[in-house]
Amino acid sequence: MRFENPTKWELFLDGFHNICYALECYNDGHRWGYGEFWEALSSGWYGEYIYPYDDLHHPYLSDERVLRLGK
């Protein structure tokens, strides 16, 4: 789900959707393997905190990321 100017509620719902996706990957471990569960958990972290990865869902720099990147 992508929002142009997300509110806190919309950001919460998007994060909750990501958590549900990670749990779904965990429950499907017999079919896809449990590695998918850990990748689903860490994909949001990669998108937000590790340069040069970009967050595909929210293309903006958070205050914390600006501090980490020194920009």
mmCIF file of C-alpha atoms in Angstrom:
data_model
loop_
_atom_site.group_PDB
_atom_site.id
_atom_site.type_symbol
_atom_site.label_atom_id
_atom_site.label_comp_id
_atom_site.label_asym_id
_atom_site.label_seq_id
_atom_site.Cartn_x
_atom_site.Cartn_y
_atom_site.Cartn_z
ATOM 1 C CA MET A 1 0.000 0.000 0.000
ATOM 2 C CA ARG A 2 1.408 3.406 -0.918
ATOM 3 C CA PHE A 3 0.277 6.788 0.302
ATOM 4 C CA GLU A 4 1.356 10.140 -1.132
ATOM 5 C CA ASN A 5 1.190 12.010 2.188
ATOM 6 C CA PRO A 6 0.753 9.267 4.781
ATOM 7 C CA THR A 7 -0.766 10.008 8.150
ATOM 8 C CA LYS A 8 0.448 8.253 11.283
ATOM 9 C CA TRP A 9 -2.537 5.933 11.075
ATOM 10 C CA GLU A 10 -1.745 4.973 7.467
ATOM 11 C CA LEU A 11 1.907 4.357 8.366
ATOM 12 C CA PHE A 12 0.750 2.172 11.275
ATOM 13 C CA LEU A 13 -1.532 0.157 8.985
ATOM 14 C CA ASP A 14 1.272 -0.290 6.470
ATOM 15 C CA GLY A 15 3.620 -1.513 9.207
ATOM 16 C CA PHE A 16 0.947 -3.844 10.553
ATOM 17 C CA HIS A 17 0.510 -5.266 7.045
ATOM 18 C CA ASN A 18 4.264 -5.948 6.928
ATOM 19 C CA ILE A 19 4.104 -7.760 10.286
ATOM 20 C CA CYS A 20 1.203 -9.893 9.051
ATOM 21 C CA TYR A 21 3.195 -10.718 5.914
ATOM 22 C CA ALA A 22 6.174 -11.819 8.021
ATOM 23 C CA LEU A 23 3.943 -14.050 10.161
ATOM 24 C CA GLU A 24 2.382 -15.507 7.037
ATOM 25 C CA CYS A 25 5.861 -16.367 5.743
ATOM 26 C CA TYR A 26 6.599 -18.061 9.072
ATOM 27 C CA ASN A 27 3.412 -20.116 8.909
ATOM 28 C CA ASP A 28 4.227 -21.190 5.348
ATOM 29 C CA GLY A 29 7.627 -22.502 6.426
ATOM 30 C CA HIS A 30 6.893 -26.033 5.282
ATOM 31 C CA ARG A 31 6.346 -24.731 1.766
ATOM 32 C CA TRP A 32 8.804 -21.844 1.351
ATOM 33 C CA GLY A 33 11.355 -22.396 4.084
ATOM 34 C CA TYR A 34 11.841 -20.388 7.248
ATOM 35 C CA GLY A 35 14.488 -18.168 5.627
ATOM 36 C CA GLU A 36 11.652 -16.246 3.966
ATOM 37 C CA PHE A 37 10.321 -15.357 7.420
ATOM 38 C CA TRP A 38 13.579 -13.665 8.448
ATOM 39 C CA GLU A 39 13.894 -11.911 5.105
ATOM 40 C CA ALA A 40 10.366 -10.558 5.467
ATOM 41 C CA LEU A 41 11.218 -9.239 8.927
ATOM 42 C CA SER A 42 14.364 -7.497 7.774
ATOM 43 C CA SER A 43 13.161 -6.070 4.448
ATOM 44 C CA GLY A 44 11.665 -2.976 6.066
ATOM 45 C CA TRP A 45 14.852 -2.422 8.050
ATOM 46 C CA TYR A 46 16.943 -2.603 4.877
ATOM 47 C CA GLY A 47 14.643 -0.174 3.107
ATOM 48 C CA GLU A 48 14.818 2.452 5.830
ATOM 49 C CA TYR A 49 18.222 2.260 7.480
ATOM 50 C CA ILE A 50 20.859 0.874 5.136
ATOM 51 C CA TYR A 51 22.294 3.100 2.439
ATOM 52 C CA PRO A 52 22.040 2.871 -0.609
ATOM 53 C CA TYR A 53 18.788 0.887 -0.384
ATOM 54 C CA ASP A 54 15.703 2.999 -0.921
ATOM 55 C CA ASP A 55 12.387 2.510 0.764
ATOM 56 C CA LEU A 56 10.055 1.636 -2.106
ATOM 57 C CA HIS A 57 6.871 2.239 -0.120
ATOM 58 C CA HIS A 58 7.699 5.625 1.428
ATOM 59 C CA PRO A 59 10.211 7.510 -0.742
ATOM 60 C CA TYR A 60 11.263 10.141 1.777
ATOM 61 C CA LEU A 61 14.137 10.538 4.199
ATOM 62 C CA SER A 62 13.136 10.245 7.827
ATOM 63 C CA ASP A 63 14.821 12.474 10.408
ATOM 64 C CA GLU A 64 16.751 9.490 11.745
ATOM 65 C CA ARG A 65 17.970 8.505 8.294
ATOM 66 C CA VAL A 66 19.083 12.078 7.588
ATOM 67 C CA LEU A 67 21.137 11.975 10.783
ATOM 68 C CA ARG A 68 22.617 8.583 9.894
ATOM 69 C CA LEU A 69 23.546 9.675 6.382
ATOM 70 C CA GLY A 70 24.888 13.020 7.575
ATOM 71 C CA LYS A 71 22.778 15.028 5.129
#
